[in-house]
């Protein structure tokens, strides 16, 4: 909100997000496809419009900033839900997908050491060992001993693991495309540029 930090507002509102965030208002069984109306220039109200109207004159905040930040949060929440459904559909847990994702990003032969994976995933050595045990038991990865140095262990993505990862990625891609679909390519380019400017400010702030 205008004139104060996000952390100050959370503390004042008495919660991690405080009452300044709509909960459960977007989507749902009663959700209506309003893309046609929006494209026709008709003013269409979303959950964030209602959220801002409810808090107008009750707390000090900048409505533009609130509208931007809250919509980003709602879209992020939607993506988290989409990811959860996609992983459940292919039988993966989040930690399994994240580990397979790191291996897949390395390209053929899809290998990394446990310490490299632990650093990238920001988990402890014990934590990565548990993850790898679960994935190896499921047949998604294999551990390979070094030929020159038997102390070295490489983790390799198996064909089965890559198939599960690919299936999840296809579902996620489909959902992300559906979310961005209301924007044509020029609009997407503008949005990319604007979000990049915001992210650079945050990344370079400290």
PDB file of C-alpha atoms in Angstrom:
ATOM      1  CA  UNK A   1       0.000   0.000   0.000  1.00  0.00           C
ATOM      2  CA  UNK A   2       1.090   3.511  -0.728  1.00  0.00           C
ATOM      3  CA  UNK A   3       3.427   5.163   1.746  1.00  0.00           C
ATOM      4  CA  UNK A   4       4.593   2.065   3.645  1.00  0.00           C
ATOM      5  CA  UNK A   5       6.495  -1.173   3.081  1.00  0.00           C
ATOM      6  CA  UNK A   6       4.717  -4.447   2.457  1.00  0.00           C
ATOM      7  CA  UNK A   7       6.164  -5.836   5.685  1.00  0.00           C
ATOM      8  CA  UNK A   8       4.831  -2.869   7.695  1.00  0.00           C
ATOM      9  CA  UNK A   9       1.390  -3.411   6.266  1.00  0.00           C
ATOM     10  CA  UNK A  10       1.444  -7.117   7.112  1.00  0.00           C
ATOM     11  CA  UNK A  11       2.399  -6.329  10.679  1.00  0.00           C
ATOM     12  CA  UNK A  12      -0.342  -3.732  10.966  1.00  0.00           C
ATOM     13  CA  UNK A  13      -2.989  -6.009   9.469  1.00  0.00           C
ATOM     14  CA  UNK A  14      -2.049  -8.827  11.832  1.00  0.00           C
ATOM     15  CA  UNK A  15      -1.155 -11.643   9.452  1.00  0.00           C
ATOM     16  CA  UNK A  16       1.293 -12.934   6.899  1.00  0.00           C
ATOM     17  CA  UNK A  17      -0.844 -11.450   4.133  1.00  0.00           C
ATOM     18  CA  UNK A  18      -3.308  -9.463   6.219  1.00  0.00           C
ATOM     19  CA  UNK A  19      -6.837  -8.597   5.155  1.00  0.00           C
ATOM     20  CA  UNK A  20      -5.439  -6.716   2.172  1.00  0.00           C
ATOM     21  CA  UNK A  21      -5.378  -9.901   0.104  1.00  0.00           C
ATOM     22  CA  UNK A  22      -8.488 -11.528  -1.384  1.00  0.00           C
ATOM     23  CA  UNK A  23      -8.930 -15.147  -0.423  1.00  0.00           C
ATOM     24  CA  UNK A  24     -10.842 -17.637  -2.519  1.00  0.00           C
ATOM     25  CA  UNK A  25     -12.441 -14.982  -4.681  1.00  0.00           C
ATOM     26  CA  UNK A  26     -10.882 -15.860  -8.020  1.00  0.00           C
ATOM     27  CA  UNK A  27     -12.201 -18.729 -10.138  1.00  0.00           C
ATOM     28  CA  UNK A  28     -14.399 -21.360  -8.549  1.00  0.00           C
ATOM     29  CA  UNK A  29     -17.532 -23.097  -9.705  1.00  0.00           C
ATOM     30  CA  UNK A  30     -19.274 -19.808 -10.416  1.00  0.00           C
ATOM     31  CA  UNK A  31     -16.451 -18.374 -12.490  1.00  0.00           C
ATOM     32  CA  UNK A  32     -17.534 -16.887 -15.819  1.00  0.00           C
ATOM     33  CA  UNK A  33     -15.435 -16.621 -18.974  1.00  0.00           C
ATOM     34  CA  UNK A  34     -15.270 -12.876 -19.497  1.00  0.00           C
ATOM     35  CA  UNK A  35     -12.513 -12.807 -22.116  1.00  0.00           C
ATOM     36  CA  UNK A  36     -14.943 -11.821 -24.892  1.00  0.00           C
ATOM     37  CA  UNK A  37     -16.350  -8.942 -22.858  1.00  0.00           C
ATOM     38  CA  UNK A  38     -12.867  -7.756 -21.930  1.00  0.00           C
ATOM     39  CA  UNK A  39     -11.675  -7.886 -25.532  1.00  0.00           C
ATOM     40  CA  UNK A  40     -14.741  -5.881 -26.565  1.00  0.00           C
ATOM     41  CA  UNK A  41     -13.736  -3.113 -24.182  1.00  0.00           C
ATOM     42  CA  UNK A  42     -16.494  -3.803 -21.675  1.00  0.00           C
ATOM     43  CA  UNK A  43     -15.482  -3.053 -18.085  1.00  0.00           C
ATOM     44  CA  UNK A  44     -15.258  -6.434 -16.376  1.00  0.00           C
ATOM     45  CA  UNK A  45     -14.793  -6.752 -12.632  1.00  0.00           C
ATOM     46  CA  UNK A  46     -12.428  -9.358 -11.200  1.00  0.00           C
ATOM     47  CA  UNK A  47     -11.851 -10.510  -7.631  1.00  0.00           C
ATOM     48  CA  UNK A  48      -9.120  -7.907  -7.094  1.00  0.00           C
ATOM     49  CA  UNK A  49     -11.465  -5.071  -8.110  1.00  0.00           C
ATOM     50  CA  UNK A  50     -13.905  -6.288  -5.460  1.00  0.00           C
ATOM     51  CA  UNK A  51     -11.089  -6.653  -2.937  1.00  0.00           C
ATOM     52  CA  UNK A  52      -9.922  -3.072  -3.515  1.00  0.00           C
ATOM     53  CA  UNK A  53     -13.471  -1.731  -3.333  1.00  0.00           C
ATOM     54  CA  UNK A  54     -14.014  -3.514  -0.032  1.00  0.00           C
ATOM     55  CA  UNK A  55     -10.907  -1.897   1.472  1.00  0.00           C
ATOM     56  CA  UNK A  56     -11.316   1.564  -0.041  1.00  0.00           C
ATOM     57  CA  UNK A  57     -11.305   4.289   2.647  1.00  0.00           C
ATOM     58  CA  UNK A  58     -10.568   1.656   5.321  1.00  0.00           C
ATOM     59  CA  UNK A  59      -6.777   1.501   5.017  1.00  0.00           C
ATOM     60  CA  UNK A  60      -4.091   3.684   3.439  1.00  0.00           C
ATOM     61  CA  UNK A  61      -2.981   2.130   0.159  1.00  0.00           C
ATOM     62  CA  UNK A  62      -2.282   2.977  -3.460  1.00  0.00           C
ATOM     63  CA  UNK A  63      -4.965   1.285  -5.568  1.00  0.00           C
ATOM     64  CA  UNK A  64      -2.727   0.887  -8.624  1.00  0.00           C
ATOM     65  CA  UNK A  65       0.047  -0.748  -6.628  1.00  0.00           C
ATOM     66  CA  UNK A  66      -2.450  -2.935  -4.789  1.00  0.00           C
ATOM     67  CA  UNK A  67      -4.064  -3.971  -8.067  1.00  0.00           C
ATOM     68  CA  UNK A  68      -0.733  -4.956  -9.622  1.00  0.00           C
ATOM     69  CA  UNK A  69       0.750  -6.776  -6.632  1.00  0.00           C
ATOM     70  CA  UNK A  70      -2.426  -8.628  -5.689  1.00  0.00           C
ATOM     71  CA  UNK A  71      -3.031  -9.836  -9.228  1.00  0.00           C
ATOM     72  CA  UNK A  72       0.555 -11.127  -9.380  1.00  0.00           C
ATOM     73  CA  UNK A  73      -0.066 -12.972  -6.113  1.00  0.00           C
ATOM     74  CA  UNK A  74      -3.341 -14.444  -7.356  1.00  0.00           C
ATOM     75  CA  UNK A  75      -1.736 -15.648 -10.595  1.00  0.00           C
ATOM     76  CA  UNK A  76       1.163 -17.141  -8.620  1.00  0.00           C
ATOM     77  CA  UNK A  77      -1.307 -18.966  -6.383  1.00  0.00           C
ATOM     78  CA  UNK A  78      -3.103 -20.264  -9.480  1.00  0.00           C
ATOM     79  CA  UNK A  79       0.155 -21.580 -10.942  1.00  0.00           C
ATOM     80  CA  UNK A  80       0.999 -23.341  -7.683  1.00  0.00           C
ATOM     81  CA  UNK A  81      -2.388 -25.078  -7.766  1.00  0.00           C
ATOM     82  CA  UNK A  82      -1.918 -26.013 -11.426  1.00  0.00           C
ATOM     83  CA  UNK A  83       1.515 -27.476 -10.671  1.00  0.00           C
ATOM     84  CA  UNK A  84       0.103 -29.529  -7.804  1.00  0.00           C
ATOM     85  CA  UNK A  85      -2.629 -30.993 -10.021  1.00  0.00           C
ATOM     86  CA  UNK A  86      -0.201 -31.711 -12.864  1.00  0.00           C
ATOM     87  CA  UNK A  87       2.243 -33.525 -10.601  1.00  0.00           C
ATOM     88  CA  UNK A  88      -0.538 -35.540  -8.980  1.00  0.00           C
ATOM     89  CA  UNK A  89      -1.764 -36.578 -12.430  1.00  0.00           C
ATOM     90  CA  UNK A  90       1.625 -38.052 -13.367  1.00  0.00           C
ATOM     91  CA  UNK A  91       2.271 -39.490  -9.899  1.00  0.00           C
ATOM     92  CA  UNK A  92       5.078 -37.176  -8.791  1.00  0.00           C
ATOM     93  CA  UNK A  93       5.584 -35.283  -5.568  1.00  0.00           C
ATOM     94  CA  UNK A  94       6.913 -31.723  -5.734  1.00  0.00           C
ATOM     95  CA  UNK A  95      10.368 -32.666  -4.397  1.00  0.00           C
ATOM     96  CA  UNK A  96      10.601 -35.483  -6.943  1.00  0.00           C
ATOM     97  CA  UNK A  97       9.736 -33.196  -9.844  1.00  0.00           C
ATOM     98  CA  UNK A  98      12.159 -30.505  -8.681  1.00  0.00           C
ATOM     99  CA  UNK A  99      15.016 -33.009  -8.500  1.00  0.00           C
ATOM    100  CA  UNK A 100      14.210 -34.523 -11.899  1.00  0.00           C
ATOM    101  CA  UNK A 101      13.891 -30.997 -13.293  1.00  0.00           C
ATOM    102  CA  UNK A 102      17.433 -30.152 -12.212  1.00  0.00           C
ATOM    103  CA  UNK A 103      18.800 -33.285 -13.828  1.00  0.00           C
ATOM    104  CA  UNK A 104      16.821 -32.731 -17.035  1.00  0.00           C
ATOM    105  CA  UNK A 105      18.122 -29.169 -17.321  1.00  0.00           C
ATOM    106  CA  UNK A 106      21.670 -30.479 -17.672  1.00  0.00           C
ATOM    107  CA  UNK A 107      21.021 -32.222 -20.971  1.00  0.00           C
ATOM    108  CA  UNK A 108      22.461 -35.554 -22.066  1.00  0.00           C
ATOM    109  CA  UNK A 109      23.524 -37.619 -20.172  1.00  0.00           C
ATOM    110  CA  UNK A 110      21.392 -35.891 -17.470  1.00  0.00           C
ATOM    111  CA  UNK A 111      23.873 -36.325 -14.648  1.00  0.00           C
ATOM    112  CA  UNK A 112      24.947 -34.427 -11.529  1.00  0.00           C
ATOM    113  CA  UNK A 113      26.607 -35.229  -8.243  1.00  0.00           C
ATOM    114  CA  UNK A 114      24.495 -35.352  -5.066  1.00  0.00           C
ATOM    115  CA  UNK A 115      26.357 -32.302  -3.710  1.00  0.00           C
ATOM    116  CA  UNK A 116      25.574 -30.322  -6.876  1.00  0.00           C
ATOM    117  CA  UNK A 117      21.895 -31.193  -6.611  1.00  0.00           C
ATOM    118  CA  UNK A 118      21.842 -30.357  -2.896  1.00  0.00           C
ATOM    119  CA  UNK A 119      23.330 -26.914  -3.606  1.00  0.00           C
ATOM    120  CA  UNK A 120      20.922 -26.157  -6.458  1.00  0.00           C
ATOM    121  CA  UNK A 121      17.874 -27.351  -4.528  1.00  0.00           C
ATOM    122  CA  UNK A 122      19.098 -25.732  -1.296  1.00  0.00           C
ATOM    123  CA  UNK A 123      18.716 -28.868   0.813  1.00  0.00           C
ATOM    124  CA  UNK A 124      21.080 -30.552   3.242  1.00  0.00           C
ATOM    125  CA  UNK A 125      23.257 -33.551   2.307  1.00  0.00           C
ATOM    126  CA  UNK A 126      20.968 -35.753   4.387  1.00  0.00           C
ATOM    127  CA  UNK A 127      17.943 -34.253   2.673  1.00  0.00           C
ATOM    128  CA  UNK A 128      19.242 -34.923  -0.834  1.00  0.00           C
ATOM    129  CA  UNK A 129      20.167 -38.482   0.149  1.00  0.00           C
ATOM    130  CA  UNK A 130      16.572 -39.139   1.188  1.00  0.00           C
ATOM    131  CA  UNK A 131      15.245 -37.655  -2.042  1.00  0.00           C
ATOM    132  CA  UNK A 132      17.588 -39.737  -4.155  1.00  0.00           C
ATOM    133  CA  UNK A 133      16.737 -42.911  -2.244  1.00  0.00           C
ATOM    134  CA  UNK A 134      13.042 -42.365  -3.015  1.00  0.00           C
ATOM    135  CA  UNK A 135      13.673 -41.588  -6.683  1.00  0.00           C
ATOM    136  CA  UNK A 136      16.029 -44.532  -7.120  1.00  0.00           C
ATOM    137  CA  UNK A 137      13.519 -46.905  -5.566  1.00  0.00           C
ATOM    138  CA  UNK A 138      10.909 -45.594  -8.035  1.00  0.00           C
ATOM    139  CA  UNK A 139      13.288 -46.158 -10.945  1.00  0.00           C
ATOM    140  CA  UNK A 140      13.494 -42.456 -11.835  1.00  0.00           C
ATOM    141  CA  UNK A 141      17.239 -42.081 -11.208  1.00  0.00           C
ATOM    142  CA  UNK A 142      20.260 -44.312 -10.846  1.00  0.00           C
ATOM    143  CA  UNK A 143      23.488 -43.798  -8.929  1.00  0.00           C
ATOM    144  CA  UNK A 144      26.682 -44.469 -10.868  1.00  0.00           C
ATOM    145  CA  UNK A 145      30.089 -45.018  -9.275  1.00  0.00           C
ATOM    146  CA  UNK A 146      33.040 -43.294 -10.914  1.00  0.00           C
ATOM    147  CA  UNK A 147      35.406 -45.581 -12.799  1.00  0.00           C
ATOM    148  CA  UNK A 148      38.534 -43.627 -11.903  1.00  0.00           C
ATOM    149  CA  UNK A 149      37.437 -42.552  -8.436  1.00  0.00           C
ATOM    150  CA  UNK A 150      35.124 -45.000  -6.687  1.00  0.00           C
ATOM    151  CA  UNK A 151      34.313 -42.356  -4.091  1.00  0.00           C
ATOM    152  CA  UNK A 152      32.604 -40.243  -6.749  1.00  0.00           C
ATOM    153  CA  UNK A 153      28.909 -40.874  -7.303  1.00  0.00           C
ATOM    154  CA  UNK A 154      26.928 -39.423 -10.194  1.00  0.00           C
ATOM    155  CA  UNK A 155      23.143 -39.284 -10.238  1.00  0.00           C
ATOM    156  CA  UNK A 156      21.644 -40.026 -13.642  1.00  0.00           C
ATOM    157  CA  UNK A 157      18.102 -39.480 -14.874  1.00  0.00           C
ATOM    158  CA  UNK A 158      16.621 -42.734 -16.216  1.00  0.00           C
ATOM    159  CA  UNK A 159      14.308 -43.047 -19.211  1.00  0.00           C
ATOM    160  CA  UNK A 160      11.409 -43.635 -16.825  1.00  0.00           C
ATOM    161  CA  UNK A 161      12.288 -40.542 -14.794  1.00  0.00           C
ATOM    162  CA  UNK A 162      12.595 -38.413 -17.905  1.00  0.00           C
ATOM    163  CA  UNK A 163       9.241 -39.699 -19.162  1.00  0.00           C
ATOM    164  CA  UNK A 164       7.546 -38.677 -15.902  1.00  0.00           C
ATOM    165  CA  UNK A 165       9.239 -35.278 -15.983  1.00  0.00           C
ATOM    166  CA  UNK A 166       8.252 -34.725 -19.631  1.00  0.00           C
ATOM    167  CA  UNK A 167       4.627 -35.645 -18.936  1.00  0.00           C
ATOM    168  CA  UNK A 168       4.474 -33.137 -16.073  1.00  0.00           C
ATOM    169  CA  UNK A 169       6.125 -30.429 -18.182  1.00  0.00           C
ATOM    170  CA  UNK A 170       3.566 -30.890 -20.966  1.00  0.00           C
ATOM    171  CA  UNK A 171       0.691 -30.447 -18.513  1.00  0.00           C
ATOM    172  CA  UNK A 172       2.315 -27.365 -16.982  1.00  0.00           C
ATOM    173  CA  UNK A 173       2.994 -25.863 -20.414  1.00  0.00           C
ATOM    174  CA  UNK A 174      -0.635 -26.354 -21.418  1.00  0.00           C
ATOM    175  CA  UNK A 175      -1.880 -24.634 -18.260  1.00  0.00           C
ATOM    176  CA  UNK A 176       0.568 -21.737 -18.584  1.00  0.00           C
ATOM    177  CA  UNK A 177      -0.390 -21.193 -22.217  1.00  0.00           C
ATOM    178  CA  UNK A 178      -4.062 -21.094 -21.220  1.00  0.00           C
ATOM    179  CA  UNK A 179      -3.326 -18.444 -18.608  1.00  0.00           C
ATOM    180  CA  UNK A 180      -1.397 -16.234 -21.041  1.00  0.00           C
ATOM    181  CA  UNK A 181      -3.771 -16.885 -23.961  1.00  0.00           C
ATOM    182  CA  UNK A 182      -5.891 -13.711 -23.445  1.00  0.00           C
ATOM    183  CA  UNK A 183      -2.824 -11.675 -24.483  1.00  0.00           C
ATOM    184  CA  UNK A 184      -1.678 -11.496 -28.094  1.00  0.00           C
ATOM    185  CA  UNK A 185       2.055 -11.617 -28.836  1.00  0.00           C
ATOM    186  CA  UNK A 186       2.613  -7.818 -28.749  1.00  0.00           C
ATOM    187  CA  UNK A 187       0.855  -7.660 -25.365  1.00  0.00           C
ATOM    188  CA  UNK A 188       2.958 -10.557 -24.115  1.00  0.00           C
ATOM    189  CA  UNK A 189       6.130  -8.741 -25.176  1.00  0.00           C
ATOM    190  CA  UNK A 190       5.017  -5.608 -23.327  1.00  0.00           C
ATOM    191  CA  UNK A 191       4.190  -7.630 -20.206  1.00  0.00           C
ATOM    192  CA  UNK A 192       7.566  -9.390 -20.348  1.00  0.00           C
ATOM    193  CA  UNK A 193       9.348  -6.046 -20.509  1.00  0.00           C
ATOM    194  CA  UNK A 194       7.352  -4.564 -17.634  1.00  0.00           C
ATOM    195  CA  UNK A 195       7.799  -7.578 -15.374  1.00  0.00           C
ATOM    196  CA  UNK A 196      11.503  -7.628 -16.208  1.00  0.00           C
ATOM    197  CA  UNK A 197      11.847  -3.985 -15.110  1.00  0.00           C
ATOM    198  CA  UNK A 198      10.123  -4.805 -11.814  1.00  0.00           C
ATOM    199  CA  UNK A 199      12.223  -7.920 -11.240  1.00  0.00           C
ATOM    200  CA  UNK A 200      15.490  -6.109 -11.988  1.00  0.00           C
ATOM    201  CA  UNK A 201      14.609  -3.474  -9.399  1.00  0.00           C
ATOM    202  CA  UNK A 202      14.009  -6.174  -6.789  1.00  0.00           C
ATOM    203  CA  UNK A 203      17.088  -8.218  -7.711  1.00  0.00           C
ATOM    204  CA  UNK A 204      19.372  -5.190  -7.672  1.00  0.00           C
ATOM    205  CA  UNK A 205      17.899  -3.650  -4.517  1.00  0.00           C
ATOM    206  CA  UNK A 206      20.268  -5.422  -2.160  1.00  0.00           C
TER     207      UNK A 206
END
